[in-house]
């Protein structure tokens, strides 16, 4: 993969992580919803994993030039 493609993938992963963290925040704020803690915890964990992958792709994009 080219470094530009890796940077684009990292930006997409960061925005997906932001989306999942907002979803987790909204699930936590929702009142009278029985599965809110499971959904919010799963969303936050998914956001952390996507952000970690985004950071890896960003760091590897600064490596060698293709």
PDB file of N, CA, C and O in Angstrom:
ATOM      1  N   UNK A   1       0.829  -1.173   0.000  1.00  0.00           N
ATOM      2  CA  UNK A   1       0.000   0.000   0.000  1.00  0.00           C
ATOM      3  C   UNK A   1       0.878   1.242   0.000  1.00  0.00           C
ATOM      4  O   UNK A   1       1.926   1.261   0.635  1.00  0.00           O
ATOM      5  N   UNK A   2       0.419   2.253  -0.682  1.00  0.00           N
ATOM      6  CA  UNK A   2       1.142   3.517  -0.677  1.00  0.00           C
ATOM      7  C   UNK A   2       0.930   4.230   0.643  1.00  0.00           C
ATOM      8  O   UNK A   2      -0.014   3.959   1.381  1.00  0.00           O
ATOM      9  N   UNK A   3       1.809   5.174   0.938  1.00  0.00           N
ATOM     10  CA  UNK A   3       1.693   5.887   2.208  1.00  0.00           C
ATOM     11  C   UNK A   3       0.456   6.781   2.220  1.00  0.00           C
ATOM     12  O   UNK A   3      -0.147   6.985   3.279  1.00  0.00           O
ATOM     13  N   UNK A   4       0.060   7.302   1.060  1.00  0.00           N
ATOM     14  CA  UNK A   4      -1.153   8.125   1.010  1.00  0.00           C
ATOM     15  C   UNK A   4      -2.393   7.286   1.329  1.00  0.00           C
ATOM     16  O   UNK A   4      -3.306   7.743   2.018  1.00  0.00           O
ATOM     17  N   UNK A   5      -2.402   6.053   0.853  1.00  0.00           N
ATOM     18  CA  UNK A   5      -3.519   5.158   1.132  1.00  0.00           C
ATOM     19  C   UNK A   5      -3.565   4.812   2.614  1.00  0.00           C
ATOM     20  O   UNK A   5      -4.643   4.775   3.211  1.00  0.00           O
ATOM     21  N   UNK A   6      -2.404   4.583   3.204  1.00  0.00           N
ATOM     22  CA  UNK A   6      -2.361   4.282   4.636  1.00  0.00           C
ATOM     23  C   UNK A   6      -2.845   5.463   5.462  1.00  0.00           C
ATOM     24  O   UNK A   6      -3.524   5.288   6.464  1.00  0.00           O
ATOM     25  N   UNK A   7      -2.484   6.666   5.057  1.00  0.00           N
ATOM     26  CA  UNK A   7      -2.957   7.851   5.784  1.00  0.00           C
ATOM     27  C   UNK A   7      -4.463   7.995   5.645  1.00  0.00           C
ATOM     28  O   UNK A   7      -5.145   8.351   6.609  1.00  0.00           O
ATOM     29  N   UNK A   8      -4.988   7.715   4.463  1.00  0.00           N
ATOM     30  CA  UNK A   8      -6.435   7.799   4.264  1.00  0.00           C
ATOM     31  C   UNK A   8      -7.170   6.759   5.107  1.00  0.00           C
ATOM     32  O   UNK A   8      -8.204   7.059   5.711  1.00  0.00           O
ATOM     33  N   UNK A   9      -6.628   5.563   5.176  1.00  0.00           N
ATOM     34  CA  UNK A   9      -7.237   4.515   5.994  1.00  0.00           C
ATOM     35  C   UNK A   9      -7.180   4.901   7.470  1.00  0.00           C
ATOM     36  O   UNK A   9      -8.143   4.684   8.218  1.00  0.00           O
ATOM     37  N   UNK A  10      -6.084   5.510   7.896  1.00  0.00           N
ATOM     38  CA  UNK A  10      -5.985   5.919   9.302  1.00  0.00           C
ATOM     39  C   UNK A  10      -7.001   7.009   9.631  1.00  0.00           C
ATOM     40  O   UNK A  10      -7.603   6.999  10.706  1.00  0.00           O
ATOM     41  N   UNK A  11      -7.238   7.941   8.712  1.00  0.00           N
ATOM     42  CA  UNK A  11      -8.246   8.980   8.946  1.00  0.00           C
ATOM     43  C   UNK A  11      -9.635   8.362   9.023  1.00  0.00           C
ATOM     44  O   UNK A  11     -10.442   8.712   9.898  1.00  0.00           O
ATOM     45  N   UNK A  12      -9.920   7.406   8.146  1.00  0.00           N
ATOM     46  CA  UNK A  12     -11.213   6.722   8.178  1.00  0.00           C
ATOM     47  C   UNK A  12     -11.390   5.971   9.490  1.00  0.00           C
ATOM     48  O   UNK A  12     -12.461   6.016  10.107  1.00  0.00           O
ATOM     49  N   UNK A  13     -10.341   5.310   9.961  1.00  0.00           N
ATOM     50  CA  UNK A  13     -10.430   4.579  11.225  1.00  0.00           C
ATOM     51  C   UNK A  13     -10.620   5.519  12.408  1.00  0.00           C
ATOM     52  O   UNK A  13     -11.363   5.215  13.344  1.00  0.00           O
ATOM     53  N   UNK A  14      -9.957   6.688  12.382  1.00  0.00           N
ATOM     54  CA  UNK A  14     -10.144   7.657  13.462  1.00  0.00           C
ATOM     55  C   UNK A  14     -11.578   8.168  13.498  1.00  0.00           C
ATOM     56  O   UNK A  14     -12.175   8.316  14.569  1.00  0.00           O
ATOM     57  N   UNK A  15     -12.153   8.443  12.336  1.00  0.00           N
ATOM     58  CA  UNK A  15     -13.532   8.923  12.313  1.00  0.00           C
ATOM     59  C   UNK A  15     -14.521   7.827  12.708  1.00  0.00           C
ATOM     60  O   UNK A  15     -15.530   8.114  13.349  1.00  0.00           O
ATOM     61  N   UNK A  16     -14.231   6.592  12.362  1.00  0.00           N
ATOM     62  CA  UNK A  16     -15.086   5.484  12.832  1.00  0.00           C
ATOM     63  C   UNK A  16     -14.976   5.332  14.348  1.00  0.00           C
ATOM     64  O   UNK A  16     -15.977   5.058  15.017  1.00  0.00           O
ATOM     65  N   UNK A  17     -13.778   5.525  14.885  1.00  0.00           N
ATOM     66  CA  UNK A  17     -13.614   5.476  16.336  1.00  0.00           C
ATOM     67  C   UNK A  17     -14.394   6.593  17.004  1.00  0.00           C
ATOM     68  O   UNK A  17     -15.022   6.395  18.055  1.00  0.00           O
ATOM     69  N   UNK A  18     -14.384   7.772  16.412  1.00  0.00           N
ATOM     70  CA  UNK A  18     -15.169   8.885  16.947  1.00  0.00           C
ATOM     71  C   UNK A  18     -16.658   8.558  16.911  1.00  0.00           C
ATOM     72  O   UNK A  18     -17.391   8.821  17.873  1.00  0.00           O
ATOM     73  N   UNK A  19     -17.106   7.962  15.819  1.00  0.00           N
ATOM     74  CA  UNK A  19     -18.511   7.578  15.694  1.00  0.00           C
ATOM     75  C   UNK A  19     -18.905   6.570  16.768  1.00  0.00           C
ATOM     76  O   UNK A  19     -19.947   6.707  17.412  1.00  0.00           O
ATOM     77  N   UNK A  20     -18.080   5.559  17.005  1.00  0.00           N
ATOM     78  CA  UNK A  20     -18.391   4.557  18.013  1.00  0.00           C
ATOM     79  C   UNK A  20     -18.335   5.139  19.420  1.00  0.00           C
ATOM     80  O   UNK A  20     -19.118   4.754  20.281  1.00  0.00           O
ATOM     81  N   UNK A  21     -17.419   6.081  19.676  1.00  0.00           N
ATOM     82  CA  UNK A  21     -17.380   6.678  21.003  1.00  0.00           C
ATOM     83  C   UNK A  21     -18.611   7.547  21.241  1.00  0.00           C
ATOM     84  O   UNK A  21     -19.147   7.582  22.355  1.00  0.00           O
ATOM     85  N   UNK A  22     -19.077   8.247  20.213  1.00  0.00           N
ATOM     86  CA  UNK A  22     -20.311   9.020  20.354  1.00  0.00           C
ATOM     87  C   UNK A  22     -21.522   8.109  20.548  1.00  0.00           C
ATOM     88  O   UNK A  22     -22.439   8.436  21.305  1.00  0.00           O
ATOM     89  N   UNK A  23     -21.512   6.970  19.884  1.00  0.00           N
ATOM     90  CA  UNK A  23     -22.582   5.995  20.070  1.00  0.00           C
ATOM     91  C   UNK A  23     -22.585   5.459  21.497  1.00  0.00           C
ATOM     92  O   UNK A  23     -23.636   5.316  22.120  1.00  0.00           O
ATOM     93  N   UNK A  24     -21.411   5.175  22.030  1.00  0.00           N
ATOM     94  CA  UNK A  24     -21.313   4.722  23.413  1.00  0.00           C
ATOM     95  C   UNK A  24     -21.744   5.782  24.400  1.00  0.00           C
ATOM     96  O   UNK A  24     -22.404   5.496  25.406  1.00  0.00           O
ATOM     97  N   UNK A  25     -21.385   7.034  24.120  1.00  0.00           N
ATOM     98  CA  UNK A  25     -21.803   8.131  24.992  1.00  0.00           C
ATOM     99  C   UNK A  25     -23.314   8.303  24.965  1.00  0.00           C
ATOM    100  O   UNK A  25     -23.949   8.497  26.008  1.00  0.00           O
ATOM    101  N   UNK A  26     -23.909   8.203  23.789  1.00  0.00           N
ATOM    102  CA  UNK A  26     -25.360   8.336  23.669  1.00  0.00           C
ATOM    103  C   UNK A  26     -26.078   7.178  24.366  1.00  0.00           C
ATOM    104  O   UNK A  26     -27.117   7.377  24.990  1.00  0.00           O
ATOM    105  N   UNK A  27     -25.524   5.978  24.270  1.00  0.00           N
ATOM    106  CA  UNK A  27     -26.139   4.829  24.937  1.00  0.00           C
ATOM    107  C   UNK A  27     -26.049   4.971  26.446  1.00  0.00           C
ATOM    108  O   UNK A  27     -26.958   4.567  27.176  1.00  0.00           O
ATOM    109  N   UNK A  28     -24.963   5.566  26.930  1.00  0.00           N
ATOM    110  CA  UNK A  28     -24.816   5.754  28.367  1.00  0.00           C
ATOM    111  C   UNK A  28     -25.780   6.820  28.890  1.00  0.00           C
ATOM    112  O   UNK A  28     -26.257   6.746  30.008  1.00  0.00           O
ATOM    113  N   UNK A  29     -26.069   7.831  28.079  1.00  0.00           N
ATOM    114  CA  UNK A  29     -26.949   8.912  28.503  1.00  0.00           C
ATOM    115  C   UNK A  29     -28.438   8.565  28.382  1.00  0.00           C
ATOM    116  O   UNK A  29     -29.272   9.255  28.929  1.00  0.00           O
ATOM    117  N   UNK A  30     -28.754   7.513  27.662  1.00  0.00           N
ATOM    118  CA  UNK A  30     -30.152   7.141  27.436  1.00  0.00           C
ATOM    119  C   UNK A  30     -30.760   6.602  28.728  1.00  0.00           C
ATOM    120  O   UNK A  30     -30.237   5.701  29.349  1.00  0.00           O
ATOM    121  N   UNK A  31     -31.880   7.156  29.114  1.00  0.00           N
ATOM    122  CA  UNK A  31     -32.565   6.709  30.324  1.00  0.00           C
ATOM    123  C   UNK A  31     -33.544   5.579  29.986  1.00  0.00           C
ATOM    124  O   UNK A  31     -34.041   5.495  28.880  1.00  0.00           O
ATOM    125  N   UNK A  32     -33.806   4.732  30.962  1.00  0.00           N
ATOM    126  CA  UNK A  32     -34.786   3.638  30.864  1.00  0.00           C
ATOM    127  C   UNK A  32     -34.517   2.700  29.686  1.00  0.00           C
ATOM    128  O   UNK A  32     -35.431   2.269  28.996  1.00  0.00           O
ATOM    129  N   UNK A  33     -33.254   2.421  29.456  1.00  0.00           N
ATOM    130  CA  UNK A  33     -32.879   1.496  28.389  1.00  0.00           C
ATOM    131  C   UNK A  33     -32.059   0.392  29.041  1.00  0.00           C
ATOM    132  O   UNK A  33     -31.018   0.657  29.642  1.00  0.00           O
ATOM    133  N   UNK A  34     -32.524  -0.851  28.969  1.00  0.00           N
ATOM    134  CA  UNK A  34     -31.951  -1.924  29.768  1.00  0.00           C
ATOM    135  C   UNK A  34     -30.549  -2.330  29.331  1.00  0.00           C
ATOM    136  O   UNK A  34     -29.725  -2.686  30.153  1.00  0.00           O
ATOM    137  N   UNK A  35     -30.257  -2.289  28.056  1.00  0.00           N
ATOM    138  CA  UNK A  35     -28.959  -2.751  27.576  1.00  0.00           C
ATOM    139  C   UNK A  35     -27.955  -1.647  27.362  1.00  0.00           C
ATOM    140  O   UNK A  35     -27.024  -1.814  26.594  1.00  0.00           O
ATOM    141  N   UNK A  36     -28.101  -0.530  28.053  1.00  0.00           N
ATOM    142  CA  UNK A  36     -27.244   0.621  27.754  1.00  0.00           C
ATOM    143  C   UNK A  36     -25.803   0.409  28.176  1.00  0.00           C
ATOM    144  O   UNK A  36     -24.894   0.872  27.496  1.00  0.00           O
ATOM    145  N   UNK A  37     -25.559  -0.267  29.288  1.00  0.00           N
ATOM    146  CA  UNK A  37     -24.177  -0.447  29.728  1.00  0.00           C
ATOM    147  C   UNK A  37     -23.413  -1.392  28.805  1.00  0.00           C
ATOM    148  O   UNK A  37     -22.239  -1.159  28.522  1.00  0.00           O
ATOM    149  N   UNK A  38     -24.075  -2.419  28.313  1.00  0.00           N
ATOM    150  CA  UNK A  38     -23.405  -3.347  27.409  1.00  0.00           C
ATOM    151  C   UNK A  38     -23.079  -2.663  26.084  1.00  0.00           C
ATOM    152  O   UNK A  38     -21.987  -2.834  25.534  1.00  0.00           O
ATOM    153  N   UNK A  39     -24.036  -1.896  25.596  1.00  0.00           N
ATOM    154  CA  UNK A  39     -23.818  -1.205  24.325  1.00  0.00           C
ATOM    155  C   UNK A  39     -22.741  -0.147  24.467  1.00  0.00           C
ATOM    156  O   UNK A  39     -21.856  -0.017  23.608  1.00  0.00           O
ATOM    157  N   UNK A  40     -22.761   0.613  25.555  1.00  0.00           N
ATOM    158  CA  UNK A  40     -21.770   1.665  25.718  1.00  0.00           C
ATOM    159  C   UNK A  40     -20.377   1.080  25.923  1.00  0.00           C
ATOM    160  O   UNK A  40     -19.403   1.592  25.365  1.00  0.00           O
ATOM    161  N   UNK A  41     -20.270   0.007  26.694  1.00  0.00           N
ATOM    162  CA  UNK A  41     -18.961  -0.610  26.907  1.00  0.00           C
ATOM    163  C   UNK A  41     -18.419  -1.187  25.613  1.00  0.00           C
ATOM    164  O   UNK A  41     -17.237  -1.000  25.283  1.00  0.00           O
ATOM    165  N   UNK A  42     -19.265  -1.863  24.861  1.00  0.00           N
ATOM    166  CA  UNK A  42     -18.843  -2.422  23.581  1.00  0.00           C
ATOM    167  C   UNK A  42     -18.437  -1.321  22.606  1.00  0.00           C
ATOM    168  O   UNK A  42     -17.437  -1.456  21.897  1.00  0.00           O
ATOM    169  N   UNK A  43     -19.168  -0.232  22.606  1.00  0.00           N
ATOM    170  CA  UNK A  43     -18.844   0.880  21.710  1.00  0.00           C
ATOM    171  C   UNK A  43     -17.516   1.520  22.076  1.00  0.00           C
ATOM    172  O   UNK A  43     -16.714   1.854  21.202  1.00  0.00           O
ATOM    173  N   UNK A  44     -17.268   1.696  23.368  1.00  0.00           N
ATOM    174  CA  UNK A  44     -16.004   2.300  23.789  1.00  0.00           C
ATOM    175  C   UNK A  44     -14.818   1.390  23.493  1.00  0.00           C
ATOM    176  O   UNK A  44     -13.753   1.858  23.079  1.00  0.00           O
ATOM    177  N   UNK A  45     -14.990   0.090  23.670  1.00  0.00           N
ATOM    178  CA  UNK A  45     -13.902  -0.851  23.366  1.00  0.00           C
ATOM    179  C   UNK A  45     -13.634  -0.867  21.864  1.00  0.00           C
ATOM    180  O   UNK A  45     -12.476  -0.846  21.423  1.00  0.00           O
ATOM    181  N   UNK A  46     -14.687  -0.879  21.065  1.00  0.00           N
ATOM    182  CA  UNK A  46     -14.530  -0.844  19.612  1.00  0.00           C
ATOM    183  C   UNK A  46     -13.856   0.453  19.168  1.00  0.00           C
ATOM    184  O   UNK A  46     -12.991   0.439  18.284  1.00  0.00           O
ATOM    185  N   UNK A  47     -14.222   1.560  19.792  1.00  0.00           N
ATOM    186  CA  UNK A  47     -13.589   2.839  19.471  1.00  0.00           C
ATOM    187  C   UNK A  47     -12.108   2.820  19.797  1.00  0.00           C
ATOM    188  O   UNK A  47     -11.282   3.329  19.027  1.00  0.00           O
ATOM    189  N   UNK A  48     -11.748   2.224  20.919  1.00  0.00           N
ATOM    190  CA  UNK A  48     -10.337   2.149  21.292  1.00  0.00           C
ATOM    191  C   UNK A  48      -9.541   1.277  20.315  1.00  0.00           C
ATOM    192  O   UNK A  48      -8.417   1.619  19.928  1.00  0.00           O
ATOM    193  N   UNK A  49     -10.130   0.170  19.899  1.00  0.00           N
ATOM    194  CA  UNK A  49      -9.447  -0.724  18.950  1.00  0.00           C
ATOM    195  C   UNK A  49      -9.281  -0.035  17.594  1.00  0.00           C
ATOM    196  O   UNK A  49      -8.205  -0.090  16.986  1.00  0.00           O
ATOM    197  N   UNK A  50     -10.325   0.642  17.120  1.00  0.00           N
ATOM    198  CA  UNK A  50     -10.228   1.346  15.844  1.00  0.00           C
ATOM    199  C   UNK A  50      -9.218   2.485  15.904  1.00  0.00           C
ATOM    200  O   UNK A  50      -8.470   2.712  14.944  1.00  0.00           O
ATOM    201  N   UNK A  51      -9.166   3.193  17.019  1.00  0.00           N
ATOM    202  CA  UNK A  51      -8.187   4.267  17.165  1.00  0.00           C
ATOM    203  C   UNK A  51      -6.767   3.712  17.196  1.00  0.00           C
ATOM    204  O   UNK A  51      -5.845   4.314  16.621  1.00  0.00           O
ATOM    205  N   UNK A  52      -6.576   2.551  17.823  1.00  0.00           N
ATOM    206  CA  UNK A  52      -5.254   1.928  17.847  1.00  0.00           C
ATOM    207  C   UNK A  52      -4.829   1.498  16.442  1.00  0.00           C
ATOM    208  O   UNK A  52      -3.672   1.719  16.037  1.00  0.00           O
ATOM    209  N   UNK A  53      -5.746   0.916  15.686  1.00  0.00           N
ATOM    210  CA  UNK A  53      -5.422   0.545  14.307  1.00  0.00           C
ATOM    211  C   UNK A  53      -5.147   1.783  13.452  1.00  0.00           C
ATOM    212  O   UNK A  53      -4.259   1.775  12.598  1.00  0.00           O
ATOM    213  N   UNK A  54      -5.911   2.838  13.675  1.00  0.00           N
ATOM    214  CA  UNK A  54      -5.673   4.087  12.949  1.00  0.00           C
ATOM    215  C   UNK A  54      -4.305   4.656  13.253  1.00  0.00           C
ATOM    216  O   UNK A  54      -3.607   5.145  12.358  1.00  0.00           O
ATOM    217  N   UNK A  55      -3.901   4.585  14.521  1.00  0.00           N
ATOM    218  CA  UNK A  55      -2.574   5.070  14.897  1.00  0.00           C
ATOM    219  C   UNK A  55      -1.484   4.213  14.274  1.00  0.00           C
ATOM    220  O   UNK A  55      -0.467   4.745  13.802  1.00  0.00           O
ATOM    221  N   UNK A  56      -1.686   2.894  14.232  1.00  0.00           N
ATOM    222  CA  UNK A  56      -0.708   2.014  13.592  1.00  0.00           C
ATOM    223  C   UNK A  56      -0.566   2.329  12.101  1.00  0.00           C
ATOM    224  O   UNK A  56       0.558   2.406  11.584  1.00  0.00           O
ATOM    225  N   UNK A  57      -1.684   2.494  11.418  1.00  0.00           N
ATOM    226  CA  UNK A  57      -1.622   2.820   9.998  1.00  0.00           C
ATOM    227  C   UNK A  57      -0.951   4.172   9.785  1.00  0.00           C
ATOM    228  O   UNK A  57      -0.195   4.348   8.830  1.00  0.00           O
ATOM    229  N   UNK A  58      -1.212   5.125  10.666  1.00  0.00           N
ATOM    230  CA  UNK A  58      -0.587   6.438  10.533  1.00  0.00           C
ATOM    231  C   UNK A  58       0.918   6.358  10.758  1.00  0.00           C
ATOM    232  O   UNK A  58       1.701   6.967  10.020  1.00  0.00           O
ATOM    233  N   UNK A  59       1.342   5.592  11.753  1.00  0.00           N
ATOM    234  CA  UNK A  59       2.771   5.457  12.016  1.00  0.00           C
ATOM    235  C   UNK A  59       3.481   4.717  10.898  1.00  0.00           C
ATOM    236  O   UNK A  59       4.618   5.065  10.525  1.00  0.00           O
ATOM    237  N   UNK A  60       2.845   3.687  10.346  1.00  0.00           N
ATOM    238  CA  UNK A  60       3.469   2.950   9.251  1.00  0.00           C
ATOM    239  C   UNK A  60       3.468   3.741   7.944  1.00  0.00           C
ATOM    240  O   UNK A  60       4.248   3.470   7.043  1.00  0.00           O
ATOM    241  N   UNK A  61       2.616   4.741   7.834  1.00  0.00           N
ATOM    242  CA  UNK A  61       2.613   5.554   6.620  1.00  0.00           C
ATOM    243  C   UNK A  61       3.816   6.487   6.564  1.00  0.00           C
ATOM    244  O   UNK A  61       4.202   6.922   5.485  1.00  0.00           O
ATOM    245  N   UNK A  62       4.407   6.785   7.719  1.00  0.00           N
ATOM    246  CA  UNK A  62       5.592   7.626   7.733  1.00  0.00           C
ATOM    247  C   UNK A  62       6.860   6.834   7.531  1.00  0.00           C
ATOM    248  O   UNK A  62       7.946   7.405   7.479  1.00  0.00           O
ATOM    249  N   UNK A  63       6.755   5.530   7.422  1.00  0.00           N
ATOM    250  CA  UNK A  63       7.910   4.656   7.245  1.00  0.00           C
ATOM    251  C   UNK A  63       8.565   4.822   5.895  1.00  0.00           C
ATOM    252  O   UNK A  63       8.842   5.940   5.437  1.00  0.00           O
ATOM    253  N   UNK A  64       8.802   3.729   5.228  1.00  0.00           N
ATOM    254  CA  UNK A  64       9.465   3.792   3.940  1.00  0.00           C
ATOM    255  C   UNK A  64       8.509   4.246   2.835  1.00  0.00           C
ATOM    256  O   UNK A  64       7.318   4.018   2.897  1.00  0.00           O
ATOM    257  N   UNK A  65       9.041   4.888   1.862  1.00  0.00           N
ATOM    258  CA  UNK A  65       8.242   5.374   0.725  1.00  0.00           C
ATOM    259  C   UNK A  65       8.111   4.270  -0.303  1.00  0.00           C
ATOM    260  O   UNK A  65       9.060   3.588  -0.646  1.00  0.00           O
ATOM    261  N   UNK A  66       6.889   4.096  -0.804  1.00  0.00           N
ATOM    262  CA  UNK A  66       6.654   3.049  -1.808  1.00  0.00           C
ATOM    263  C   UNK A  66       6.647   3.615  -3.201  1.00  0.00           C
ATOM    264  O   UNK A  66       6.399   4.724  -3.475  1.00  0.00           O
TER     265      UNK A  66
END
